[in-house]
Amino acid sequence: MISLSAFSTALIRSLLLAVGYFSFGYLALMQAIAPGLATAVFPSIGIAIAATLLWGYSMLFGAFIGSFVLVFSIGDWPDSSLWQEQLRHCFSMAAITVLTVALAVWSVRRFADFHTALTHERSIIGLFILAGPVACLVSSGLSTAVLLQGNLLSVDNIQQNWLTWWIGDMLGVMIFLPLTFMLFARPRALWRSRWLTVGLPLLVCAVLVIALSIRARFQYQDSQQQRFFDQADQINATLQFRVSKVLQKMQSLERLFATQPEITEAMFQQFLRNYPWQESGVLYFDWVEQVSHARRLELESEFPFLEYATPGVRPAALRPNYSIIRYMASAAGDRHLIGLDLSAEAKRKEAMDYARDLGDISMTAPVKLVNGDDAVLFFIPVYQHGTEPKTLAERRQQLRGFVCGIFSTKVLIQTSLSQYDNSEFQLQIKDLGTGDFYYGTPVASSGASWLNWVNFWSYAGRTMELQLVPGPKILAASSGHQSWYVLSGGLVLCSLLGIFLLVLTGRSARIEHLIAQRTKELSSILDNAVESIIIVDQQGIIERVNKETSLLFGYTMPALLRQPVSKLLAYLPEHKNHQLLQPLTIDQLNLWVGHTVEITGLSEEGQQIPLEMGLSRVDVADKHLYTLMLHDLRERKKIDRMKSEFISTVSHELRTPLTSINGSLGLLAGGVVGELPPQAQQLVQIAKTNTDRLARLVNDILDIEKLEFGQLKLQPSEVEVLALLQEAKEQNQAYADKYLVRLDLVVPSDTKPVYLYQDKFRLLQILSNLISNAIKFSPIHSVVTLSYQLTQQQLVIQVTDQGAGIAESFRSKIFQKFAQADSSDSRSNQGSGLGLNISKTLVEMMQGSIDFESELGKGTCFSLTFPYYPQFNRHEKTQRPE
């Protein structure tokens, strides 16, 4: 049974969830995008899913209450009598919320290996996919259907509403679910640490996206406004230019009447022949003549005097003066309005009086023509004598008539704007004096008032207002959907960032747990290791030691911590001639990483301890750690010393009897005691040969001993290379004859002597080893060649044979002690296997190197390479190197 306290806790949590659902949902829906109730991000659904994952399905009650109240509060119900329909709608929307949350929680627990710590990639990614895009398909699809059924959404807007709803719910889950977890999920230490690594970046990113979307919207509006206003300025300039082009023709007519006292109708028509009527927007050009009443009777014999009527025209009333159309020209050649008194209509008379009194062009307010078309008339006064009088009275008295241009405003403006996209704007031109429109009609507010362009144009006695408002194309481009796309896209990136940071922090938490576990294991291993282990940081300071280290050096473990490693370890530099130990430095550690070296330990009592050190480096976080594995060599050194003493004693003890035996056998073979029988002679010779072998072996062992203990000292002197090779050839000639092998010395074309400053005896020993090996492994009647050459300040001495060659697999072993390349060859067993090892050590002591090239079946070439300094040649300078 559920306890009362547990029930109370669940109820309180459900009510708090209902309050949170309503509050965050209400704030989000204040930014809802029409149509419908969809918003760019809906936090409530993410909060509800998070609460249900943390505290169980009892939280669905809180989600239902919060959703019900939210839908009810934002509903715009036109008829309160339909309260049952209202409640049914609220219940449906709340049920959809509960279904979405329940499906999300069930699928996450069933398929995503959900755990509130969220430390595994599978659980994190599974959570956001199942609770986000998948579960939100239910809420967006069913909610759109409910809105459609309740006539709250039109069929045309289904797709837009569904997409907006789905994205808004999905972003609500992906952004606010992890934020809710950071407030309430366990383990608290992990989620508190994620506030800085996940929560703060997620919130900052969301705020920046919102700010950038607002800024982008304003920038887009500014660019749209600038583009629209630039186009409006071009349209304004185009209209003024087109009007000025027509007025130029009128001014030409005015000059014609001003310079010719008598203008006939034929002359008038001839002047306007081939005029582009259609594209200019001009309906008529008229000559409007001032006629007194006295002349009316004279002229009425030619045409009737007319005036405007509504509709059409009628005979003109009697008045002292008339402004009649005497001549008229048009595209169709229409003349039926000749005799029309323009001064009989107030707007036309006002414009003519303005032109007469100022001596300048004038225009009428918008007027209707006889046929009902909208038009505007321009007048240019013509005075007697062809010049403008100076005073107002003279201008009124000497007025001859007017050149009149009648424009169809619709044709003029449409032809002027033919190069523009009319779907982008609506144009209206209004006369501010009368309030009438030259073009267009009053336009309702477009919802983009920042795009409205207004300009005032004072011209020819009239003040006009030009206004451009955006058309459907511009309004569609500047609607709020573009900023919503930017905002939604940015929030999607924010949510992906949150998921990525959750994955990283989860992996980091797992690694930290694993490190803690492994640290315990390694500590156990470290403390129980039988070898000394020291961990040093990148400054050479000891961070950790084990018990064996304390036993080895005599210090207590705490006394060694944070001490320099040089307190315990020192080394003998190879390039120094003296034997002073140098403290171990971090630079030396870097050189020895990955290698095993011998080093000297310093105990607390000052005793030197021979050690073998294995060194490795580990990169941890932002520093390097060095692990030193130390093996005590005192027992091994003791055994090696005993072995060396034994070998030395045996070798020295063997040398004396061997010398005597060898000498006695030589005397016997030489016939000192008389000629021996052939069989005895053969036995003596065999004994002599093997005694020589044993003597060479003893000598090689003694050399190895001296080299290992540094007791062999070189005695360098000037050595002429060619003479050295000749001497080596002579020393080994008998040995070559024994094996029927020919020794050749190749002398370079440059016969200038070449000198080395090296130990001649040891050079001959090295060459003898190489030559004897070449002879032993050469077939009979083959050639062993000695040569030398200078290349790039180096002297290279080569010994080349025509033997079977050396396998590549034996290259790494050939210079080791007691190495034998081919035990199947009967002659290869006659050597000790020490000659090449001794030779390599001697060459390196001379600062040189030894190497070989070989091809199976074709022979081998051993090369000795020494640095060559021309300044030490006796023919140039006799100074020797220090």
PDB file of N, CA and C in Angstrom, residues 21 28 46 88 139 336 589 697 834:
ATOM      1  N   TYR A  21       3.972  23.665 -15.791  1.00  0.00           N
ATOM      2  CA  TYR A  21       3.503  23.425 -17.161  1.00  0.00           C
ATOM      3  C   TYR A  21       2.724  24.635 -17.664  1.00  0.00           C
ATOM      4  N   ALA A  28       5.406  30.740 -23.453  1.00  0.00           N
ATOM      5  CA  ALA A  28       5.785  30.317 -24.803  1.00  0.00           C
ATOM      6  C   ALA A  28       4.715  30.661 -25.826  1.00  0.00           C
ATOM      7  N   GLY A  46       8.781  19.256 -22.338  1.00  0.00           N
ATOM      8  CA  GLY A  46      10.059  18.733 -21.852  1.00  0.00           C
ATOM      9  C   GLY A  46      10.078  18.614 -20.343  1.00  0.00           C
ATOM     10  N   ARG A  88     -14.696  20.086 -24.013  1.00  0.00           N
ATOM     11  CA  ARG A  88     -14.277  18.920 -24.794  1.00  0.00           C
ATOM     12  C   ARG A  88     -12.950  19.194 -25.504  1.00  0.00           C
ATOM     13  N   SER A 139       2.027  14.363 -30.396  1.00  0.00           N
ATOM     14  CA  SER A 139       1.417  15.628 -29.968  1.00  0.00           C
ATOM     15  C   SER A 139       1.117  16.534 -31.152  1.00  0.00           C
ATOM     16  N   HIS A 336     -13.504  66.462 -81.700  1.00  0.00           N
ATOM     17  CA  HIS A 336     -14.894  66.772 -81.359  1.00  0.00           C
ATOM     18  C   HIS A 336     -15.010  67.721 -80.168  1.00  0.00           C
ATOM     19  N   LEU A 589      65.821  12.240 -18.410  1.00  0.00           N
ATOM     20  CA  LEU A 589      64.660  11.336 -18.402  1.00  0.00           C
ATOM     21  C   LEU A 589      63.986  11.303 -19.769  1.00  0.00           C
ATOM     22  N   LEU A 697      91.532 -17.236 -29.068  1.00  0.00           N
ATOM     23  CA  LEU A 697      90.319 -17.161 -28.273  1.00  0.00           C
ATOM     24  C   LEU A 697      90.588 -16.514 -26.917  1.00  0.00           C
ATOM     25  N   LEU A 834      83.685 -13.751 -31.636  1.00  0.00           N
ATOM     26  CA  LEU A 834      83.919 -12.537 -30.872  1.00  0.00           C
ATOM     27  C   LEU A 834      84.552 -11.427 -31.702  1.00  0.00           C
TER      28      LEU A 834
END
